[in-house]
């Protein structure tokens, strides 16, 4: 029975590590694409540049936050747990601030219309 539990833990660790890498990659790609679109929209003087940029960054951060949450599955020591908790708190705060910015931009766009 102990061998089976060890085998299942190994599989869980491998699946979690793969998912962490995939979520990190997707998050980074979304942030890069959003940044490039933001530059393009800024040059074109699109009035919704800030809103679109913030939405893209928020989406990218959500994927990266998901990877950090999954990382809690594979950490084994308290120092790693505290590090991951700090990263999660920082990314959650960034996500909150970006969503607040999105809300402000939408309200400003509605007042200006």
mmCIF file of N, CA, C and O in Angstrom:
data_model
loop_
_atom_site.group_PDB
_atom_site.id
_atom_site.type_symbol
_atom_site.label_atom_id
_atom_site.label_comp_id
_atom_site.label_asym_id
_atom_site.label_seq_id
_atom_site.Cartn_x
_atom_site.Cartn_y
_atom_site.Cartn_z
ATOM 1 N N UNK A 1 0.825 -1.197 0.000
ATOM 2 C CA UNK A 1 0.000 0.000 0.000
ATOM 3 C C UNK A 1 0.869 1.262 0.000
ATOM 4 O O UNK A 1 0.531 2.238 -0.644
ATOM 5 N N UNK A 2 1.976 1.226 0.749
ATOM 6 C CA UNK A 2 2.855 2.383 0.817
ATOM 7 C C UNK A 2 3.498 2.677 -0.541
ATOM 8 O O UNK A 2 3.669 3.842 -0.923
ATOM 9 N N UNK A 3 3.799 1.643 -1.289
ATOM 10 C CA UNK A 3 4.369 1.830 -2.630
ATOM 11 C C UNK A 3 3.361 2.505 -3.551
ATOM 12 O O UNK A 3 3.727 3.365 -4.361
ATOM 13 N N UNK A 4 2.093 2.150 -3.404
ATOM 14 C CA UNK A 4 1.044 2.756 -4.227
ATOM 15 C C UNK A 4 0.902 4.238 -3.893
ATOM 16 O O UNK A 4 0.775 5.077 -4.795
ATOM 17 N N UNK A 5 0.937 4.569 -2.608
ATOM 18 C CA UNK A 5 0.825 5.967 -2.189
ATOM 19 C C UNK A 5 2.014 6.777 -2.713
ATOM 20 O O UNK A 5 1.848 7.887 -3.223
ATOM 21 N N UNK A 6 3.194 6.218 -2.629
ATOM 22 C CA UNK A 6 4.389 6.881 -3.160
ATOM 23 C C UNK A 6 4.266 7.080 -4.665
ATOM 24 O O UNK A 6 4.598 8.157 -5.190
ATOM 25 N N UNK A 7 3.771 6.074 -5.359
ATOM 26 C CA UNK A 7 3.566 6.168 -6.811
ATOM 27 C C UNK A 7 2.571 7.279 -7.143
ATOM 28 O O UNK A 7 2.800 8.091 -8.049
ATOM 29 N N UNK A 8 1.471 7.346 -6.410
ATOM 30 C CA UNK A 8 0.451 8.373 -6.653
ATOM 31 C C UNK A 8 0.996 9.770 -6.352
ATOM 32 O O UNK A 8 0.689 10.725 -7.060
ATOM 33 N N UNK A 9 1.803 9.896 -5.295
ATOM 34 C CA UNK A 9 2.426 11.187 -4.987
ATOM 35 C C UNK A 9 3.352 11.627 -6.113
ATOM 36 O O UNK A 9 3.393 12.807 -6.469
ATOM 37 N N UNK A 10 4.087 10.692 -6.659
ATOM 38 C CA UNK A 10 4.990 10.999 -7.779
ATOM 39 C C UNK A 10 4.201 11.469 -8.988
ATOM 40 O O UNK A 10 4.577 12.457 -9.640
ATOM 41 N N UNK A 11 3.118 10.786 -9.285
ATOM 42 C CA UNK A 11 2.276 11.193 -10.422
ATOM 43 C C UNK A 11 1.688 12.575 -10.175
ATOM 44 O O UNK A 11 1.700 13.436 -11.063
ATOM 45 N N UNK A 12 1.180 12.814 -8.960
ATOM 46 C CA UNK A 12 0.610 14.122 -8.624
ATOM 47 C C UNK A 12 1.660 15.217 -8.766
ATOM 48 O O UNK A 12 1.378 16.279 -9.341
ATOM 49 N N UNK A 13 2.858 14.964 -8.278
ATOM 50 C CA UNK A 13 3.936 15.954 -8.404
ATOM 51 C C UNK A 13 4.258 16.240 -9.864
ATOM 52 O O UNK A 13 4.415 17.398 -10.259
ATOM 53 N N UNK A 14 4.343 15.194 -10.676
ATOM 54 C CA UNK A 14 4.655 15.371 -12.096
ATOM 55 C C UNK A 14 3.566 16.138 -12.830
ATOM 56 O O UNK A 14 3.851 17.046 -13.624
ATOM 57 N N UNK A 15 2.312 15.785 -12.570
ATOM 58 C CA UNK A 15 1.185 16.487 -13.213
ATOM 59 C C UNK A 15 1.149 17.945 -12.771
ATOM 60 O O UNK A 15 0.964 18.858 -13.589
ATOM 61 N N UNK A 16 1.342 18.187 -11.471
ATOM 62 C CA UNK A 16 1.338 19.559 -10.960
ATOM 63 C C UNK A 16 2.480 20.368 -11.573
ATOM 64 O O UNK A 16 2.273 21.521 -11.974
ATOM 65 N N UNK A 17 3.668 19.783 -11.655
ATOM 66 C CA UNK A 17 4.811 20.495 -12.246
ATOM 67 C C UNK A 17 4.547 20.846 -13.706
ATOM 68 O O UNK A 17 4.861 21.951 -14.152
ATOM 69 N N UNK A 18 3.973 19.920 -14.453
ATOM 70 C CA UNK A 18 3.646 20.182 -15.858
ATOM 71 C C UNK A 18 2.606 21.292 -15.978
ATOM 72 O O UNK A 18 2.758 22.216 -16.794
ATOM 73 N N UNK A 19 1.570 21.227 -15.147
ATOM 74 C CA UNK A 19 0.528 22.259 -15.176
ATOM 75 C C UNK A 19 1.099 23.617 -14.776
ATOM 76 O O UNK A 19 0.742 24.645 -15.368
ATOM 77 N N UNK A 20 1.992 23.639 -13.787
ATOM 78 C CA UNK A 20 2.624 24.895 -13.363
ATOM 79 C C UNK A 20 3.377 25.517 -14.534
ATOM 80 O O UNK A 20 3.229 26.711 -14.814
ATOM 81 N N UNK A 21 4.160 24.713 -15.221
ATOM 82 C CA UNK A 21 4.924 25.223 -16.361
ATOM 83 C C UNK A 21 3.993 25.735 -17.465
ATOM 84 O O UNK A 21 4.211 26.823 -18.010
ATOM 85 N N UNK A 22 2.940 24.980 -17.759
ATOM 86 C CA UNK A 22 1.999 25.398 -18.805
ATOM 87 C C UNK A 22 1.302 26.705 -18.428
ATOM 88 O O UNK A 22 1.181 27.614 -19.262
ATOM 89 N N UNK A 23 0.832 26.817 -17.178
ATOM 90 C CA UNK A 23 0.160 28.044 -16.746
ATOM 91 C C UNK A 23 1.113 29.236 -16.783
ATOM 92 O O UNK A 23 0.720 30.336 -17.174
ATOM 93 N N UNK A 24 2.363 29.012 -16.365
ATOM 94 C CA UNK A 24 3.354 30.098 -16.410
ATOM 95 C C UNK A 24 3.580 30.560 -17.851
ATOM 96 O O UNK A 24 3.619 31.755 -18.123
ATOM 97 N N UNK A 25 3.740 29.606 -18.752
ATOM 98 C CA UNK A 25 3.971 29.945 -20.160
ATOM 99 C C UNK A 25 2.776 30.704 -20.736
ATOM 100 O O UNK A 25 2.944 31.740 -21.393
ATOM 101 N N UNK A 26 1.578 30.205 -20.491
ATOM 102 C CA UNK A 26 0.374 30.877 -21.007
ATOM 103 C C UNK A 26 0.277 32.290 -20.439
ATOM 104 O O UNK A 26 -0.007 33.247 -21.165
ATOM 105 N N UNK A 27 0.525 32.439 -19.135
ATOM 106 C CA UNK A 27 0.470 33.764 -18.513
ATOM 107 C C UNK A 27 1.462 34.733 -19.132
ATOM 108 O O UNK A 27 1.126 35.875 -19.431
ATOM 109 N N UNK A 28 2.677 34.267 -19.332
ATOM 110 C CA UNK A 28 3.710 35.125 -19.928
ATOM 111 C C UNK A 28 3.347 35.498 -21.365
ATOM 112 O O UNK A 28 3.485 36.662 -21.764
ATOM 113 N N UNK A 29 2.868 34.530 -22.132
ATOM 114 C CA UNK A 29 2.482 34.812 -23.519
ATOM 115 C C UNK A 29 1.362 35.850 -23.570
ATOM 116 O O UNK A 29 1.401 36.791 -24.373
ATOM 117 N N UNK A 30 0.361 35.694 -22.706
ATOM 118 C CA UNK A 30 -0.754 36.653 -22.682
ATOM 119 C C UNK A 30 -0.251 38.047 -22.325
ATOM 120 O O UNK A 30 -0.651 39.040 -22.945
ATOM 121 N N UNK A 31 0.632 38.141 -21.344
ATOM 122 C CA UNK A 31 1.160 39.452 -20.942
ATOM 123 C C UNK A 31 1.993 40.071 -22.065
ATOM 124 O O UNK A 31 1.876 41.273 -22.345
ATOM 125 N N UNK A 32 2.800 39.280 -22.741
ATOM 126 C CA UNK A 32 3.606 39.800 -23.861
ATOM 127 C C UNK A 32 2.701 40.284 -24.995
ATOM 128 O O UNK A 32 2.894 41.384 -25.531
ATOM 129 N N UNK A 33 1.713 39.475 -25.367
ATOM 130 C CA UNK A 33 0.800 39.864 -26.444
ATOM 131 C C UNK A 33 0.026 41.119 -26.056
ATOM 132 O O UNK A 33 -0.131 42.045 -26.866
ATOM 133 N N UNK A 34 -0.449 41.176 -24.810
ATOM 134 C CA UNK A 34 -1.191 42.358 -24.354
ATOM 135 C C UNK A 34 -0.310 43.597 -24.378
ATOM 136 O O UNK A 34 -0.767 44.680 -24.754
ATOM 137 N N UNK A 35 0.950 43.443 -23.970
ATOM 138 C CA UNK A 35 1.874 44.580 -24.013
ATOM 139 C C UNK A 35 2.119 45.062 -25.431
ATOM 140 O O UNK A 35 2.125 46.266 -25.690
ATOM 141 N N UNK A 36 2.306 44.125 -26.346
ATOM 142 C CA UNK A 36 2.520 44.498 -27.746
ATOM 143 C C UNK A 36 1.278 45.188 -28.315
ATOM 144 O O UNK A 36 1.386 46.204 -29.019
ATOM 145 N N UNK A 37 0.099 44.647 -27.999
ATOM 146 C CA UNK A 37 -1.143 45.291 -28.454
ATOM 147 C C UNK A 37 -1.300 46.664 -27.817
ATOM 148 O O UNK A 37 -1.790 47.601 -28.453
ATOM 149 N N UNK A 38 -0.867 46.783 -26.558
ATOM 150 C CA UNK A 38 -0.933 48.075 -25.881
ATOM 151 C C UNK A 38 -0.072 49.121 -26.570
ATOM 152 O O UNK A 38 -0.489 50.267 -26.743
ATOM 153 N N UNK A 39 1.124 48.724 -26.979
ATOM 154 C CA UNK A 39 2.001 49.645 -27.706
ATOM 155 C C UNK A 39 1.349 50.039 -29.022
ATOM 156 O O UNK A 39 1.300 51.225 -29.389
ATOM 157 N N UNK A 40 0.819 49.059 -29.742
ATOM 158 C CA UNK A 40 0.158 49.328 -31.019
ATOM 159 C C UNK A 40 -1.037 50.279 -30.823
ATOM 160 O O UNK A 40 -1.190 51.258 -31.557
ATOM 161 N N UNK A 41 -1.869 49.986 -29.825
ATOM 162 C CA UNK A 41 -3.033 50.841 -29.566
ATOM 163 C C UNK A 41 -2.621 52.242 -29.116
ATOM 164 O O UNK A 41 -3.283 53.222 -29.448
ATOM 165 N N UNK A 42 -1.523 52.342 -28.370
ATOM 166 C CA UNK A 42 -1.036 53.647 -27.932
ATOM 167 C C UNK A 42 -0.582 54.481 -29.128
ATOM 168 O O UNK A 42 -0.902 55.663 -29.234
ATOM 169 N N UNK A 43 0.160 53.842 -30.013
ATOM 170 C CA UNK A 43 0.626 54.545 -31.218
ATOM 171 C C UNK A 43 -0.560 54.975 -32.066
ATOM 172 O O UNK A 43 -0.556 56.070 -32.641
ATOM 173 N N UNK A 44 -1.589 54.148 -32.144
ATOM 174 C CA UNK A 44 -2.791 54.471 -32.930
ATOM 175 C C UNK A 44 -3.722 55.426 -32.190
ATOM 176 O O UNK A 44 -4.772 55.807 -32.706
ATOM 177 N N UNK A 45 -3.356 55.795 -30.969
ATOM 178 C CA UNK A 45 -4.144 56.715 -30.127
ATOM 179 C C UNK A 45 -5.546 56.175 -29.844
ATOM 180 O O UNK A 45 -6.537 56.918 -29.846
ATOM 181 N N UNK A 46 -5.633 54.882 -29.618
ATOM 182 C CA UNK A 46 -6.905 54.247 -29.274
ATOM 183 C C UNK A 46 -7.287 54.672 -27.852
ATOM 184 O O UNK A 46 -6.510 54.467 -26.917
ATOM 185 N N UNK A 47 -8.475 55.235 -27.664
ATOM 186 C CA UNK A 47 -8.861 55.704 -26.320
ATOM 187 C C UNK A 47 -9.065 54.566 -25.315
ATOM 188 O O UNK A 47 -9.087 54.796 -24.116
ATOM 189 N N UNK A 48 -9.196 53.352 -25.782
ATOM 190 C CA UNK A 48 -9.408 52.218 -24.879
ATOM 191 C C UNK A 48 -8.115 51.443 -24.605
ATOM 192 O O UNK A 48 -8.150 50.320 -24.120
ATOM 193 N N UNK A 49 -6.969 52.073 -24.888
ATOM 194 C CA UNK A 49 -5.680 51.404 -24.726
ATOM 195 C C UNK A 49 -5.471 50.923 -23.293
ATOM 196 O O UNK A 49 -5.113 49.761 -23.070
ATOM 197 N N UNK A 50 -5.691 51.784 -22.327
ATOM 198 C CA UNK A 50 -5.438 51.427 -20.928
ATOM 199 C C UNK A 50 -6.347 50.285 -20.494
ATOM 200 O O UNK A 50 -5.907 49.343 -19.828
ATOM 201 N N UNK A 51 -7.606 50.344 -20.891
ATOM 202 C CA UNK A 51 -8.561 49.305 -20.510
ATOM 203 C C UNK A 51 -8.164 47.959 -21.094
ATOM 204 O O UNK A 51 -8.110 46.951 -20.384
ATOM 205 N N UNK A 52 -7.841 47.937 -22.375
ATOM 206 C CA UNK A 52 -7.459 46.673 -23.018
ATOM 207 C C UNK A 52 -6.157 46.130 -22.442
ATOM 208 O O UNK A 52 -5.999 44.922 -22.246
ATOM 209 N N UNK A 53 -5.214 47.018 -22.175
ATOM 210 C CA UNK A 53 -3.946 46.601 -21.598
ATOM 211 C C UNK A 53 -4.161 46.007 -20.203
ATOM 212 O O UNK A 53 -3.628 44.943 -19.878
ATOM 213 N N UNK A 54 -4.953 46.672 -19.398
ATOM 214 C CA UNK A 54 -5.226 46.181 -18.039
ATOM 215 C C UNK A 54 -5.951 44.833 -18.078
ATOM 216 O O UNK A 54 -5.649 43.935 -17.275
ATOM 217 N N UNK A 55 -6.890 44.673 -19.000
ATOM 218 C CA UNK A 55 -7.602 43.393 -19.107
ATOM 219 C C UNK A 55 -6.645 42.264 -19.497
ATOM 220 O O UNK A 55 -6.719 41.166 -18.941
ATOM 221 N N UNK A 56 -5.741 42.533 -20.431
ATOM 222 C CA UNK A 56 -4.771 41.520 -20.832
ATOM 223 C C UNK A 56 -3.831 41.159 -19.699
ATOM 224 O O UNK A 56 -3.545 39.983 -19.455
ATOM 225 N N UNK A 57 -3.346 42.176 -18.978
ATOM 226 C CA UNK A 57 -2.455 41.914 -17.853
ATOM 227 C C UNK A 57 -3.172 41.128 -16.761
ATOM 228 O O UNK A 57 -2.597 40.231 -16.151
ATOM 229 N N UNK A 58 -4.429 41.479 -16.501
ATOM 230 C CA UNK A 58 -5.198 40.759 -15.475
ATOM 231 C C UNK A 58 -5.358 39.292 -15.852
ATOM 232 O O UNK A 58 -5.202 38.403 -15.003
ATOM 233 N N UNK A 59 -5.640 39.034 -17.108
ATOM 234 C CA UNK A 59 -5.792 37.646 -17.554
ATOM 235 C C UNK A 59 -4.480 36.882 -17.415
ATOM 236 O O UNK A 59 -4.455 35.756 -16.915
ATOM 237 N N UNK A 60 -3.384 37.500 -17.826
ATOM 238 C CA UNK A 60 -2.074 36.866 -17.689
ATOM 239 C C UNK A 60 -1.735 36.591 -16.233
ATOM 240 O O UNK A 60 -1.228 35.520 -15.889
ATOM 241 N N UNK A 61 -2.027 37.551 -15.362
ATOM 242 C CA UNK A 61 -1.752 37.358 -13.937
ATOM 243 C C UNK A 61 -2.613 36.259 -13.329
ATOM 244 O O UNK A 61 -2.177 35.559 -12.411
ATOM 245 N N UNK A 62 -3.830 36.095 -13.821
ATOM 246 C CA UNK A 62 -4.691 35.023 -13.318
ATOM 247 C C UNK A 62 -4.074 33.652 -13.609
ATOM 248 O O UNK A 62 -4.093 32.759 -12.765
ATOM 249 N N UNK A 63 -3.506 33.487 -14.796
ATOM 250 C CA UNK A 63 -2.833 32.227 -15.116
ATOM 251 C C UNK A 63 -1.615 32.021 -14.220
ATOM 252 O O UNK A 63 -1.367 30.931 -13.719
ATOM 253 N N UNK A 64 -0.844 33.092 -14.009
ATOM 254 C CA UNK A 64 0.331 32.979 -13.168
ATOM 255 C C UNK A 64 -0.059 32.724 -11.710
ATOM 256 O O UNK A 64 0.622 31.975 -11.008
ATOM 257 N N UNK A 65 -1.159 33.298 -11.272
ATOM 258 C CA UNK A 65 -1.659 33.030 -9.922
ATOM 259 C C UNK A 65 -2.085 31.570 -9.799
ATOM 260 O O UNK A 65 -1.817 30.919 -8.778
ATOM 261 N N UNK A 66 -2.701 31.049 -10.836
ATOM 262 C CA UNK A 66 -3.078 29.635 -10.842
ATOM 263 C C UNK A 66 -1.872 28.733 -10.715
ATOM 264 O O UNK A 66 -1.903 27.717 -10.003
ATOM 265 N N UNK A 67 -0.773 29.106 -11.367
ATOM 266 C CA UNK A 67 0.437 28.289 -11.255
ATOM 267 C C UNK A 67 0.994 28.335 -9.839
ATOM 268 O O UNK A 67 1.479 27.321 -9.324
ATOM 269 N N UNK A 68 0.907 29.480 -9.190
ATOM 270 C CA UNK A 68 1.398 29.573 -7.808
ATOM 271 C C UNK A 68 0.523 28.763 -6.853
ATOM 272 O O UNK A 68 1.029 28.145 -5.917
ATOM 273 N N UNK A 69 -0.769 28.753 -7.088
ATOM 274 C CA UNK A 69 -1.649 27.941 -6.258
ATOM 275 C C UNK A 69 -1.315 26.468 -6.429
ATOM 276 O O UNK A 69 -1.238 25.708 -5.456
ATOM 277 N N UNK A 70 -1.080 26.049 -7.660
ATOM 278 C CA UNK A 70 -0.670 24.658 -7.891
ATOM 279 C C UNK A 70 0.683 24.354 -7.254
ATOM 280 O O UNK A 70 0.928 23.232 -6.818
ATOM 281 N N UNK A 71 1.540 25.339 -7.196
ATOM 282 C CA UNK A 71 2.864 25.138 -6.610
ATOM 283 C C UNK A 71 2.754 24.733 -5.139
ATOM 284 O O UNK A 71 3.621 24.033 -4.615
ATOM 285 N N UNK A 72 1.673 25.151 -4.473
ATOM 286 C CA UNK A 72 1.499 24.771 -3.068
ATOM 287 C C UNK A 72 1.328 23.267 -2.915
ATOM 288 O O UNK A 72 1.538 22.734 -1.829
ATOM 289 N N UNK A 73 0.957 22.574 -3.985
ATOM 290 C CA UNK A 73 0.790 21.117 -3.933
ATOM 291 C C UNK A 73 2.142 20.423 -3.819
ATOM 292 O O UNK A 73 2.256 19.392 -3.156
ATOM 293 N N UNK A 74 3.172 20.983 -4.423
ATOM 294 C CA UNK A 74 4.448 20.280 -4.506
ATOM 295 C C UNK A 74 5.494 20.759 -3.507
ATOM 296 O O UNK A 74 6.551 20.147 -3.412
ATOM 297 N N UNK A 75 5.219 21.840 -2.769
ATOM 298 C CA UNK A 75 6.217 22.303 -1.798
ATOM 299 C C UNK A 75 6.200 21.412 -0.572
ATOM 300 O O UNK A 75 5.164 20.867 -0.192
ATOM 301 N N UNK A 76 7.348 21.250 0.039
ATOM 302 C CA UNK A 76 7.480 20.332 1.171
ATOM 303 C C UNK A 76 7.986 21.004 2.446
ATOM 304 O O UNK A 76 7.863 20.456 3.515
ATOM 305 N N UNK A 77 8.595 22.173 2.347
ATOM 306 C CA UNK A 77 9.184 22.822 3.514
ATOM 307 C C UNK A 77 8.470 24.131 3.813
ATOM 308 O O UNK A 77 7.917 24.774 2.920
ATOM 309 N N UNK A 78 8.507 24.549 5.087
ATOM 310 C CA UNK A 78 7.827 25.762 5.509
ATOM 311 C C UNK A 78 8.377 27.004 4.821
ATOM 312 O O UNK A 78 7.622 27.930 4.511
ATOM 313 N N UNK A 79 9.673 27.034 4.558
ATOM 314 C CA UNK A 79 10.235 28.208 3.883
ATOM 315 C C UNK A 79 9.685 28.330 2.467
ATOM 316 O O UNK A 79 9.401 29.441 2.005
ATOM 317 N N UNK A 80 9.515 27.198 1.795
ATOM 318 C CA UNK A 80 8.921 27.217 0.452
ATOM 319 C C UNK A 80 7.464 27.652 0.527
ATOM 320 O O UNK A 80 6.995 28.415 -0.327
ATOM 321 N N UNK A 81 6.744 27.164 1.523
ATOM 322 C CA UNK A 81 5.332 27.535 1.672
ATOM 323 C C UNK A 81 5.208 29.032 1.906
ATOM 324 O O UNK A 81 4.347 29.698 1.307
ATOM 325 N N UNK A 82 6.057 29.590 2.756
ATOM 326 C CA UNK A 82 6.009 31.032 3.017
ATOM 327 C C UNK A 82 6.357 31.838 1.773
ATOM 328 O O UNK A 82 5.740 32.875 1.505
ATOM 329 N N UNK A 83 7.330 31.363 1.013
ATOM 330 C CA UNK A 83 7.698 32.049 -0.231
ATOM 331 C C UNK A 83 6.532 32.033 -1.219
ATOM 332 O O UNK A 83 6.189 33.067 -1.800
ATOM 333 N N UNK A 84 5.923 30.867 -1.396
ATOM 334 C CA UNK A 84 4.790 30.749 -2.311
ATOM 335 C C UNK A 84 3.624 31.609 -1.819
ATOM 336 O O UNK A 84 2.959 32.289 -2.608
ATOM 337 N N UNK A 85 3.381 31.612 -0.507
ATOM 338 C CA UNK A 85 2.297 32.432 0.054
ATOM 339 C C UNK A 85 2.545 33.915 -0.220
ATOM 340 O O UNK A 85 1.610 34.661 -0.560
ATOM 341 N N UNK A 86 3.787 34.345 -0.091
ATOM 342 C CA UNK A 86 4.118 35.738 -0.384
ATOM 343 C C UNK A 86 3.896 36.084 -1.847
ATOM 344 O O UNK A 86 3.369 37.139 -2.180
ATOM 345 N N UNK A 87 4.300 35.180 -2.730
ATOM 346 C CA UNK A 87 4.093 35.390 -4.168
ATOM 347 C C UNK A 87 2.606 35.445 -4.485
ATOM 348 O O UNK A 87 2.151 36.308 -5.253
ATOM 349 N N UNK A 88 1.836 34.527 -3.892
ATOM 350 C CA UNK A 88 0.387 34.521 -4.122
ATOM 351 C C UNK A 88 -0.224 35.830 -3.642
ATOM 352 O O UNK A 88 -1.050 36.436 -4.343
ATOM 353 N N UNK A 89 0.172 36.298 -2.460
ATOM 354 C CA UNK A 89 -0.372 37.554 -1.932
ATOM 355 C C UNK A 89 -0.025 38.727 -2.843
ATOM 356 O O UNK A 89 -0.884 39.573 -3.130
ATOM 357 N N UNK A 90 1.214 38.770 -3.320
ATOM 358 C CA UNK A 90 1.634 39.851 -4.211
ATOM 359 C C UNK A 90 0.863 39.826 -5.525
ATOM 360 O O UNK A 90 0.352 40.853 -5.985
ATOM 361 N N UNK A 91 0.729 38.646 -6.118
ATOM 362 C CA UNK A 91 0.005 38.548 -7.394
ATOM 363 C C UNK A 91 -1.483 38.824 -7.204
ATOM 364 O O UNK A 91 -2.120 39.431 -8.069
ATOM 365 N N UNK A 92 -2.038 38.391 -6.073
ATOM 366 C CA UNK A 92 -3.451 38.691 -5.804
ATOM 367 C C UNK A 92 -3.653 40.195 -5.651
ATOM 368 O O UNK A 92 -4.643 40.751 -6.145
ATOM 369 N N UNK A 93 -2.726 40.868 -4.969
ATOM 370 C CA UNK A 93 -2.822 42.324 -4.820
ATOM 371 C C UNK A 93 -2.715 43.016 -6.170
ATOM 372 O O UNK A 93 -3.475 43.950 -6.469
ATOM 373 N N UNK A 94 -1.786 42.558 -7.013
ATOM 374 C CA UNK A 94 -1.662 43.134 -8.358
ATOM 375 C C UNK A 94 -2.937 42.932 -9.167
ATOM 376 O O UNK A 94 -3.409 43.841 -9.854
ATOM 377 N N UNK A 95 -3.492 41.719 -9.080
ATOM 378 C CA UNK A 95 -4.730 41.430 -9.801
ATOM 379 C C UNK A 95 -5.860 42.328 -9.312
ATOM 380 O O UNK A 95 -6.625 42.874 -10.108
ATOM 381 N N UNK A 96 -5.954 42.510 -7.985
ATOM 382 C CA UNK A 96 -6.978 43.396 -7.420
ATOM 383 C C UNK A 96 -6.808 44.818 -7.940
ATOM 384 O O UNK A 96 -7.781 45.458 -8.360
ATOM 385 N N UNK A 97 -5.580 45.322 -7.937
ATOM 386 C CA UNK A 97 -5.340 46.681 -8.412
ATOM 387 C C UNK A 97 -5.659 46.833 -9.900
ATOM 388 O O UNK A 97 -6.218 47.849 -10.325
ATOM 389 N N UNK A 98 -5.328 45.833 -10.678
ATOM 390 C CA UNK A 98 -5.627 45.900 -12.113
ATOM 391 C C UNK A 98 -7.137 45.869 -12.336
ATOM 392 O O UNK A 98 -7.657 46.630 -13.158
ATOM 393 N N UNK A 99 -7.850 45.024 -11.600
ATOM 394 C CA UNK A 99 -9.309 44.987 -11.744
ATOM 395 C C UNK A 99 -9.929 46.316 -11.304
ATOM 396 O O UNK A 99 -10.906 46.784 -11.900
ATOM 397 N N UNK A 100 -9.363 46.942 -10.290
ATOM 398 C CA UNK A 100 -9.832 48.256 -9.861
ATOM 399 C C UNK A 100 -9.605 49.279 -10.973
ATOM 400 O O UNK A 100 -10.476 50.095 -11.264
ATOM 401 N N UNK A 101 -8.436 49.202 -11.607
ATOM 402 C CA UNK A 101 -8.125 50.099 -12.731
ATOM 403 C C UNK A 101 -9.101 49.881 -13.892
ATOM 404 O O UNK A 101 -9.556 50.832 -14.518
ATOM 405 N N UNK A 102 -9.420 48.623 -14.170
ATOM 406 C CA UNK A 102 -10.375 48.308 -15.235
ATOM 407 C C UNK A 102 -11.727 48.932 -14.922
ATOM 408 O O UNK A 102 -12.361 49.548 -15.781
ATOM 409 N N UNK A 103 -12.168 48.786 -13.679
ATOM 410 C CA UNK A 103 -13.456 49.352 -13.261
ATOM 411 C C UNK A 103 -13.448 50.868 -13.431
ATOM 412 O O UNK A 103 -14.407 51.457 -13.948
ATOM 413 N N UNK A 104 -12.359 51.519 -13.004
ATOM 414 C CA UNK A 104 -12.253 52.976 -13.137
ATOM 415 C C UNK A 104 -12.265 53.405 -14.602
ATOM 416 O O UNK A 104 -12.923 54.382 -14.964
ATOM 417 N N UNK A 105 -11.551 52.675 -15.451
ATOM 418 C CA UNK A 105 -11.511 53.005 -16.878
ATOM 419 C C UNK A 105 -12.887 52.852 -17.517
ATOM 420 O O UNK A 105 -13.295 53.667 -18.343
ATOM 421 N N UNK A 106 -13.602 51.801 -17.130
ATOM 422 C CA UNK A 106 -14.950 51.589 -17.690
ATOM 423 C C UNK A 106 -15.889 52.703 -17.245
ATOM 424 O O UNK A 106 -16.674 53.203 -18.038
ATOM 425 N N UNK A 107 -15.805 53.091 -15.966
ATOM 426 C CA UNK A 107 -16.663 54.180 -15.482
ATOM 427 C C UNK A 107 -16.323 55.482 -16.179
ATOM 428 O O UNK A 107 -17.217 56.248 -16.542
ATOM 429 N N UNK A 108 -15.039 55.725 -16.384
ATOM 430 C CA UNK A 108 -14.613 56.947 -17.074
ATOM 431 C C UNK A 108 -15.095 56.948 -18.525
ATOM 432 O O UNK A 108 -15.508 57.966 -19.051
ATOM 433 N N UNK A 109 -15.037 55.780 -19.173
ATOM 434 C CA UNK A 109 -15.492 55.672 -20.558
ATOM 435 C C UNK A 109 -17.002 55.898 -20.635
ATOM 436 O O UNK A 109 -17.484 56.520 -21.587
ATOM 437 N N UNK A 110 -17.751 55.418 -19.650
ATOM 438 C CA UNK A 110 -19.196 55.599 -19.648
ATOM 439 C C UNK A 110 -19.581 57.037 -19.374
ATOM 440 O O UNK A 110 -20.555 57.543 -19.916
ATOM 441 N N UNK A 111 -18.816 57.739 -18.530
ATOM 442 C CA UNK A 111 -19.089 59.153 -18.251
ATOM 443 C C UNK A 111 -18.761 60.009 -19.462
ATOM 444 O O UNK A 111 -19.490 60.926 -19.795
ATOM 445 N N UNK A 112 -17.693 59.661 -20.168
ATOM 446 C CA UNK A 112 -17.276 60.407 -21.344
ATOM 447 C C UNK A 112 -18.180 60.212 -22.546
ATOM 448 O O UNK A 112 -18.161 60.983 -23.482
ATOM 449 N N UNK A 113 -18.988 59.140 -22.530
ATOM 450 C CA UNK A 113 -19.844 58.841 -23.698
ATOM 451 C C UNK A 113 -21.050 59.732 -23.758
ATOM 452 O O UNK A 113 -21.630 60.175 -22.881
#
